[in-house]
């Protein structure tokens, strides 16, 4: 059976900066994601079938977060084949992290996982709203991409050395399998690094994902 539970570094105890914004708009904490809500793996059933209790954690913003945004460092990588929308995702991540959460330390990994090798093809690139403001008008990816990757140990060594707290991996089935292996190595070392996979595909080969950019 597939495991759909999202692993957590610990209990989120810091109130999200979004809460104050939402309260000003007349919303309350009930407007935020409730992690007990699930989206069923199968959404259609006939009259004679029991409704499956296997499902995904519902996506959305939580009222409480784990990291302190002013202290956090985020890294973003695009991996695998090029497809439409990559720059849109990079831009959206930077804009939301900066303006909604107050994260100021954001870097881009150049040329996919290769950018986290011991001897990378290029150094990490600082990302700011000014740098990404118009990249959604451009094709490809501002960060470059590559296929394959250095060893998982090298990648985690680099993340640890660069003091990365959150690592966004944008890619297809191979990229997301790699992200899972990176997570396992981080877990083995007991590091406080969150790995977030963002699926993209032009091949429709990411299981359970029926619509993605690309």
PDB file of C-alpha atoms in Angstrom:
ATOM      1  CA  UNK A   1       0.000   0.000   0.000  1.00  0.00           C
ATOM      2  CA  UNK A   2       1.267   3.479  -0.799  1.00  0.00           C
ATOM      3  CA  UNK A   3       2.204   5.777   2.080  1.00  0.00           C
ATOM      4  CA  UNK A   4       0.542   9.172   1.631  1.00  0.00           C
ATOM      5  CA  UNK A   5       1.450  10.668   4.999  1.00  0.00           C
ATOM      6  CA  UNK A   6       3.579  13.817   4.849  1.00  0.00           C
ATOM      7  CA  UNK A   7       6.617  13.495   7.126  1.00  0.00           C
ATOM      8  CA  UNK A   8       7.161  16.428   9.487  1.00  0.00           C
ATOM      9  CA  UNK A   9      10.275  17.718  11.214  1.00  0.00           C
ATOM     10  CA  UNK A  10       8.244  18.462  14.323  1.00  0.00           C
ATOM     11  CA  UNK A  11       5.148  20.201  15.598  1.00  0.00           C
ATOM     12  CA  UNK A  12       4.551  23.593  13.947  1.00  0.00           C
ATOM     13  CA  UNK A  13       4.385  26.046  16.853  1.00  0.00           C
ATOM     14  CA  UNK A  14       5.110  29.431  15.263  1.00  0.00           C
ATOM     15  CA  UNK A  15       2.095  31.415  14.126  1.00  0.00           C
ATOM     16  CA  UNK A  16       2.253  31.964  10.373  1.00  0.00           C
ATOM     17  CA  UNK A  17       2.683  35.556   9.153  1.00  0.00           C
ATOM     18  CA  UNK A  18      -0.367  34.857   6.982  1.00  0.00           C
ATOM     19  CA  UNK A  19      -2.631  34.666  10.027  1.00  0.00           C
ATOM     20  CA  UNK A  20      -2.357  38.384  10.760  1.00  0.00           C
ATOM     21  CA  UNK A  21      -3.037  39.194   7.098  1.00  0.00           C
ATOM     22  CA  UNK A  22      -6.106  36.973   7.059  1.00  0.00           C
ATOM     23  CA  UNK A  23      -7.439  38.320  10.338  1.00  0.00           C
ATOM     24  CA  UNK A  24      -7.205  41.823   8.851  1.00  0.00           C
ATOM     25  CA  UNK A  25      -9.319  40.544   5.949  1.00  0.00           C
ATOM     26  CA  UNK A  26     -11.936  39.122   8.307  1.00  0.00           C
ATOM     27  CA  UNK A  27     -10.816  35.484   8.178  1.00  0.00           C
ATOM     28  CA  UNK A  28      -9.901  33.351  11.169  1.00  0.00           C
ATOM     29  CA  UNK A  29      -7.701  30.304  11.757  1.00  0.00           C
ATOM     30  CA  UNK A  30     -10.502  28.036  10.569  1.00  0.00           C
ATOM     31  CA  UNK A  31      -9.774  29.364   7.081  1.00  0.00           C
ATOM     32  CA  UNK A  32      -6.395  27.596   7.089  1.00  0.00           C
ATOM     33  CA  UNK A  33      -5.570  24.024   6.216  1.00  0.00           C
ATOM     34  CA  UNK A  34      -6.636  21.342   8.650  1.00  0.00           C
ATOM     35  CA  UNK A  35      -4.169  18.477   8.351  1.00  0.00           C
ATOM     36  CA  UNK A  36      -6.827  15.962   9.369  1.00  0.00           C
ATOM     37  CA  UNK A  37      -8.704  16.636   6.110  1.00  0.00           C
ATOM     38  CA  UNK A  38      -7.902  14.208   3.294  1.00  0.00           C
ATOM     39  CA  UNK A  39      -8.390  14.110  -0.457  1.00  0.00           C
ATOM     40  CA  UNK A  40      -9.345  10.577  -1.480  1.00  0.00           C
ATOM     41  CA  UNK A  41      -6.966   8.654  -3.717  1.00  0.00           C
ATOM     42  CA  UNK A  42     -10.000   7.531  -5.698  1.00  0.00           C
ATOM     43  CA  UNK A  43     -12.704  10.110  -6.180  1.00  0.00           C
ATOM     44  CA  UNK A  44     -15.364   7.947  -7.864  1.00  0.00           C
ATOM     45  CA  UNK A  45     -17.091   4.895  -6.385  1.00  0.00           C
ATOM     46  CA  UNK A  46     -20.125   2.796  -7.287  1.00  0.00           C
ATOM     47  CA  UNK A  47     -23.016   2.031  -4.973  1.00  0.00           C
ATOM     48  CA  UNK A  48     -21.574  -1.317  -3.888  1.00  0.00           C
ATOM     49  CA  UNK A  49     -18.023  -0.242  -3.107  1.00  0.00           C
ATOM     50  CA  UNK A  50     -16.856   0.883   0.319  1.00  0.00           C
ATOM     51  CA  UNK A  51     -15.359   4.368   0.235  1.00  0.00           C
ATOM     52  CA  UNK A  52     -11.610   4.084   0.554  1.00  0.00           C
ATOM     53  CA  UNK A  53      -9.982   5.839   3.504  1.00  0.00           C
ATOM     54  CA  UNK A  54      -6.676   6.104   1.628  1.00  0.00           C
ATOM     55  CA  UNK A  55      -6.017   9.676   0.616  1.00  0.00           C
ATOM     56  CA  UNK A  56      -3.676  12.610   0.453  1.00  0.00           C
ATOM     57  CA  UNK A  57      -3.221  15.360   3.011  1.00  0.00           C
ATOM     58  CA  UNK A  58      -5.153  18.362   1.748  1.00  0.00           C
ATOM     59  CA  UNK A  59      -2.858  21.082   0.423  1.00  0.00           C
ATOM     60  CA  UNK A  60      -2.966  24.595   1.758  1.00  0.00           C
ATOM     61  CA  UNK A  61      -1.480  27.082   4.196  1.00  0.00           C
ATOM     62  CA  UNK A  62      -1.340  26.189   7.854  1.00  0.00           C
ATOM     63  CA  UNK A  63      -1.970  28.659  10.648  1.00  0.00           C
ATOM     64  CA  UNK A  64       1.229  27.474  12.340  1.00  0.00           C
ATOM     65  CA  UNK A  65       4.639  26.801  10.798  1.00  0.00           C
ATOM     66  CA  UNK A  66       7.827  25.061  11.933  1.00  0.00           C
ATOM     67  CA  UNK A  67      10.627  27.414  10.876  1.00  0.00           C
ATOM     68  CA  UNK A  68      11.107  31.047  11.837  1.00  0.00           C
ATOM     69  CA  UNK A  69      10.904  32.820   8.432  1.00  0.00           C
ATOM     70  CA  UNK A  70      13.504  35.445   9.357  1.00  0.00           C
ATOM     71  CA  UNK A  71      16.065  32.716  10.051  1.00  0.00           C
ATOM     72  CA  UNK A  72      15.261  30.267   7.279  1.00  0.00           C
ATOM     73  CA  UNK A  73      17.289  29.622   4.118  1.00  0.00           C
ATOM     74  CA  UNK A  74      15.509  28.209   1.074  1.00  0.00           C
ATOM     75  CA  UNK A  75      17.024  26.533  -1.988  1.00  0.00           C
ATOM     76  CA  UNK A  76      15.159  25.927  -5.277  1.00  0.00           C
ATOM     77  CA  UNK A  77      16.209  23.523  -8.051  1.00  0.00           C
ATOM     78  CA  UNK A  78      14.724  22.659 -11.456  1.00  0.00           C
ATOM     79  CA  UNK A  79      15.719  19.219 -12.732  1.00  0.00           C
ATOM     80  CA  UNK A  80      15.164  16.993 -15.755  1.00  0.00           C
ATOM     81  CA  UNK A  81      13.597  18.019 -19.057  1.00  0.00           C
ATOM     82  CA  UNK A  82      12.550  21.558 -19.856  1.00  0.00           C
ATOM     83  CA  UNK A  83       8.831  22.306 -19.957  1.00  0.00           C
ATOM     84  CA  UNK A  84       6.580  25.370 -19.925  1.00  0.00           C
ATOM     85  CA  UNK A  85       5.969  26.936 -16.539  1.00  0.00           C
ATOM     86  CA  UNK A  86       9.273  26.377 -14.768  1.00  0.00           C
ATOM     87  CA  UNK A  87      10.047  30.073 -14.475  1.00  0.00           C
ATOM     88  CA  UNK A  88       6.512  30.736 -13.255  1.00  0.00           C
ATOM     89  CA  UNK A  89       7.056  28.342 -10.358  1.00  0.00           C
ATOM     90  CA  UNK A  90      10.453  29.806  -9.470  1.00  0.00           C
ATOM     91  CA  UNK A  91       8.967  33.298  -9.523  1.00  0.00           C
ATOM     92  CA  UNK A  92       5.917  32.332  -7.464  1.00  0.00           C
ATOM     93  CA  UNK A  93       8.063  30.649  -4.815  1.00  0.00           C
ATOM     94  CA  UNK A  94      10.361  33.652  -4.458  1.00  0.00           C
ATOM     95  CA  UNK A  95       7.515  36.182  -4.396  1.00  0.00           C
ATOM     96  CA  UNK A  96       5.418  34.270  -1.862  1.00  0.00           C
ATOM     97  CA  UNK A  97       8.362  33.392   0.383  1.00  0.00           C
ATOM     98  CA  UNK A  98       9.554  36.997   0.392  1.00  0.00           C
ATOM     99  CA  UNK A  99       6.325  38.996   0.545  1.00  0.00           C
ATOM    100  CA  UNK A 100       3.968  36.634   2.393  1.00  0.00           C
ATOM    101  CA  UNK A 101       6.337  34.914   4.803  1.00  0.00           C
ATOM    102  CA  UNK A 102       9.226  37.354   5.119  1.00  0.00           C
ATOM    103  CA  UNK A 103      11.947  34.940   3.971  1.00  0.00           C
ATOM    104  CA  UNK A 104      14.931  36.926   2.687  1.00  0.00           C
ATOM    105  CA  UNK A 105      17.540  34.185   2.158  1.00  0.00           C
ATOM    106  CA  UNK A 106      16.557  32.353  -1.050  1.00  0.00           C
ATOM    107  CA  UNK A 107      19.017  30.717  -3.455  1.00  0.00           C
ATOM    108  CA  UNK A 108      18.675  28.933  -6.773  1.00  0.00           C
ATOM    109  CA  UNK A 109      20.559  25.720  -7.478  1.00  0.00           C
ATOM    110  CA  UNK A 110      22.158  25.944 -10.912  1.00  0.00           C
ATOM    111  CA  UNK A 111      21.721  23.056 -13.380  1.00  0.00           C
ATOM    112  CA  UNK A 112      19.587  20.705 -11.350  1.00  0.00           C
ATOM    113  CA  UNK A 113      20.985  18.344  -8.761  1.00  0.00           C
ATOM    114  CA  UNK A 114      24.414  18.773 -10.382  1.00  0.00           C
ATOM    115  CA  UNK A 115      24.502  22.196  -8.741  1.00  0.00           C
ATOM    116  CA  UNK A 116      24.742  20.486  -5.350  1.00  0.00           C
ATOM    117  CA  UNK A 117      27.760  18.349  -6.234  1.00  0.00           C
ATOM    118  CA  UNK A 118      31.070  18.739  -4.449  1.00  0.00           C
ATOM    119  CA  UNK A 119      32.373  20.474  -7.591  1.00  0.00           C
ATOM    120  CA  UNK A 120      29.242  22.036  -9.126  1.00  0.00           C
ATOM    121  CA  UNK A 121      29.089  23.520 -12.658  1.00  0.00           C
ATOM    122  CA  UNK A 122      28.044  26.856 -11.102  1.00  0.00           C
ATOM    123  CA  UNK A 123      27.620  28.306  -7.637  1.00  0.00           C
ATOM    124  CA  UNK A 124      24.282  28.892  -5.944  1.00  0.00           C
ATOM    125  CA  UNK A 125      22.478  32.008  -7.200  1.00  0.00           C
ATOM    126  CA  UNK A 126      20.795  34.461  -4.851  1.00  0.00           C
ATOM    127  CA  UNK A 127      17.145  35.008  -5.789  1.00  0.00           C
ATOM    128  CA  UNK A 128      15.187  38.160  -4.970  1.00  0.00           C
ATOM    129  CA  UNK A 129      11.866  39.554  -6.204  1.00  0.00           C
ATOM    130  CA  UNK A 130      13.802  42.000  -8.385  1.00  0.00           C
ATOM    131  CA  UNK A 131      15.697  39.177 -10.075  1.00  0.00           C
ATOM    132  CA  UNK A 132      12.632  37.031 -10.812  1.00  0.00           C
ATOM    133  CA  UNK A 133      10.050  39.740 -11.461  1.00  0.00           C
ATOM    134  CA  UNK A 134       9.793  39.154 -15.236  1.00  0.00           C
ATOM    135  CA  UNK A 135      11.211  35.643 -15.722  1.00  0.00           C
ATOM    136  CA  UNK A 136       7.710  34.239 -16.292  1.00  0.00           C
ATOM    137  CA  UNK A 137       7.876  35.910 -19.724  1.00  0.00           C
ATOM    138  CA  UNK A 138      10.896  33.771 -20.647  1.00  0.00           C
ATOM    139  CA  UNK A 139      11.056  30.158 -21.787  1.00  0.00           C
ATOM    140  CA  UNK A 140      13.050  27.411 -20.115  1.00  0.00           C
ATOM    141  CA  UNK A 141      14.307  27.844 -16.589  1.00  0.00           C
ATOM    142  CA  UNK A 142      16.269  30.717 -15.098  1.00  0.00           C
ATOM    143  CA  UNK A 143      18.248  28.203 -13.059  1.00  0.00           C
ATOM    144  CA  UNK A 144      19.141  25.750 -15.805  1.00  0.00           C
ATOM    145  CA  UNK A 145      18.583  22.022 -15.571  1.00  0.00           C
ATOM    146  CA  UNK A 146      20.309  18.670 -15.990  1.00  0.00           C
ATOM    147  CA  UNK A 147      19.553  14.975 -15.909  1.00  0.00           C
ATOM    148  CA  UNK A 148      21.079  12.580 -13.442  1.00  0.00           C
ATOM    149  CA  UNK A 149      22.658  13.677 -10.211  1.00  0.00           C
ATOM    150  CA  UNK A 150      25.699  13.332  -7.973  1.00  0.00           C
ATOM    151  CA  UNK A 151      25.506  10.978  -5.021  1.00  0.00           C
ATOM    152  CA  UNK A 152      22.807  11.612  -2.453  1.00  0.00           C
ATOM    153  CA  UNK A 153      25.535  11.960   0.164  1.00  0.00           C
ATOM    154  CA  UNK A 154      27.167  14.793  -1.823  1.00  0.00           C
ATOM    155  CA  UNK A 155      23.846  16.576  -2.228  1.00  0.00           C
ATOM    156  CA  UNK A 156      23.055  16.414   1.486  1.00  0.00           C
ATOM    157  CA  UNK A 157      26.628  17.436   2.351  1.00  0.00           C
ATOM    158  CA  UNK A 158      26.103  20.601   0.287  1.00  0.00           C
ATOM    159  CA  UNK A 159      22.676  21.350   1.759  1.00  0.00           C
ATOM    160  CA  UNK A 160      24.133  20.977   5.231  1.00  0.00           C
ATOM    161  CA  UNK A 161      27.221  23.068   4.450  1.00  0.00           C
ATOM    162  CA  UNK A 162      25.093  25.843   2.927  1.00  0.00           C
ATOM    163  CA  UNK A 163      22.751  25.812   5.943  1.00  0.00           C
ATOM    164  CA  UNK A 164      19.679  25.173   3.785  1.00  0.00           C
ATOM    165  CA  UNK A 165      16.488  24.599   5.787  1.00  0.00           C
ATOM    166  CA  UNK A 166      13.934  24.069   2.987  1.00  0.00           C
ATOM    167  CA  UNK A 167      14.751  22.511  -0.396  1.00  0.00           C
ATOM    168  CA  UNK A 168      12.222  22.774  -3.241  1.00  0.00           C
ATOM    169  CA  UNK A 169      12.798  20.187  -6.015  1.00  0.00           C
ATOM    170  CA  UNK A 170      10.890  20.926  -9.235  1.00  0.00           C
ATOM    171  CA  UNK A 171      10.829  17.994 -11.640  1.00  0.00           C
ATOM    172  CA  UNK A 172       9.294  14.789 -12.928  1.00  0.00           C
ATOM    173  CA  UNK A 173       9.225  11.198 -11.746  1.00  0.00           C
ATOM    174  CA  UNK A 174      13.015  10.787 -11.639  1.00  0.00           C
ATOM    175  CA  UNK A 175      13.504  14.101  -9.862  1.00  0.00           C
ATOM    176  CA  UNK A 176      10.898  13.248  -7.234  1.00  0.00           C
ATOM    177  CA  UNK A 177      12.420   9.804  -6.642  1.00  0.00           C
ATOM    178  CA  UNK A 178      15.708  11.613  -6.129  1.00  0.00           C
ATOM    179  CA  UNK A 179      14.031  14.047  -3.729  1.00  0.00           C
ATOM    180  CA  UNK A 180      12.729  11.096  -1.712  1.00  0.00           C
ATOM    181  CA  UNK A 181      16.227   9.595  -1.502  1.00  0.00           C
ATOM    182  CA  UNK A 182      17.579  12.983  -0.381  1.00  0.00           C
ATOM    183  CA  UNK A 183      14.881  13.095   2.315  1.00  0.00           C
ATOM    184  CA  UNK A 184      15.853   9.620   3.542  1.00  0.00           C
ATOM    185  CA  UNK A 185      19.515  10.618   3.851  1.00  0.00           C
ATOM    186  CA  UNK A 186      18.531  13.827   5.676  1.00  0.00           C
ATOM    187  CA  UNK A 187      16.357  11.750   8.011  1.00  0.00           C
ATOM    188  CA  UNK A 188      19.221   9.299   8.596  1.00  0.00           C
ATOM    189  CA  UNK A 189      21.502  12.180   9.622  1.00  0.00           C
ATOM    190  CA  UNK A 190      18.757  13.710  11.788  1.00  0.00           C
ATOM    191  CA  UNK A 191      19.069  17.091  10.052  1.00  0.00           C
ATOM    192  CA  UNK A 192      16.381  19.775  10.160  1.00  0.00           C
ATOM    193  CA  UNK A 193      15.940  20.159   6.399  1.00  0.00           C
ATOM    194  CA  UNK A 194      12.508  19.960   4.773  1.00  0.00           C
ATOM    195  CA  UNK A 195      12.338  18.590   1.212  1.00  0.00           C
ATOM    196  CA  UNK A 196       9.381  19.677  -0.938  1.00  0.00           C
ATOM    197  CA  UNK A 197       8.716  18.046  -4.303  1.00  0.00           C
ATOM    198  CA  UNK A 198       6.867  20.047  -6.980  1.00  0.00           C
ATOM    199  CA  UNK A 199       5.763  17.777  -9.863  1.00  0.00           C
ATOM    200  CA  UNK A 200       6.148  18.850 -13.481  1.00  0.00           C
ATOM    201  CA  UNK A 201       5.773  16.638 -16.519  1.00  0.00           C
ATOM    202  CA  UNK A 202       5.084  16.606 -20.225  1.00  0.00           C
ATOM    203  CA  UNK A 203       4.817  12.809 -20.192  1.00  0.00           C
ATOM    204  CA  UNK A 204       1.983  12.318 -17.693  1.00  0.00           C
ATOM    205  CA  UNK A 205       4.251   9.932 -15.768  1.00  0.00           C
ATOM    206  CA  UNK A 206       3.940  11.224 -12.196  1.00  0.00           C
ATOM    207  CA  UNK A 207       1.671   8.810 -10.360  1.00  0.00           C
ATOM    208  CA  UNK A 208      -1.542  10.241  -8.886  1.00  0.00           C
ATOM    209  CA  UNK A 209      -0.873  13.652 -10.486  1.00  0.00           C
ATOM    210  CA  UNK A 210      -3.449  14.235 -13.225  1.00  0.00           C
ATOM    211  CA  UNK A 211      -2.673  17.865 -13.944  1.00  0.00           C
ATOM    212  CA  UNK A 212       0.599  19.744 -13.576  1.00  0.00           C
ATOM    213  CA  UNK A 213       2.329  22.632 -15.266  1.00  0.00           C
ATOM    214  CA  UNK A 214       4.256  21.518 -18.338  1.00  0.00           C
TER     215      UNK A 214
END
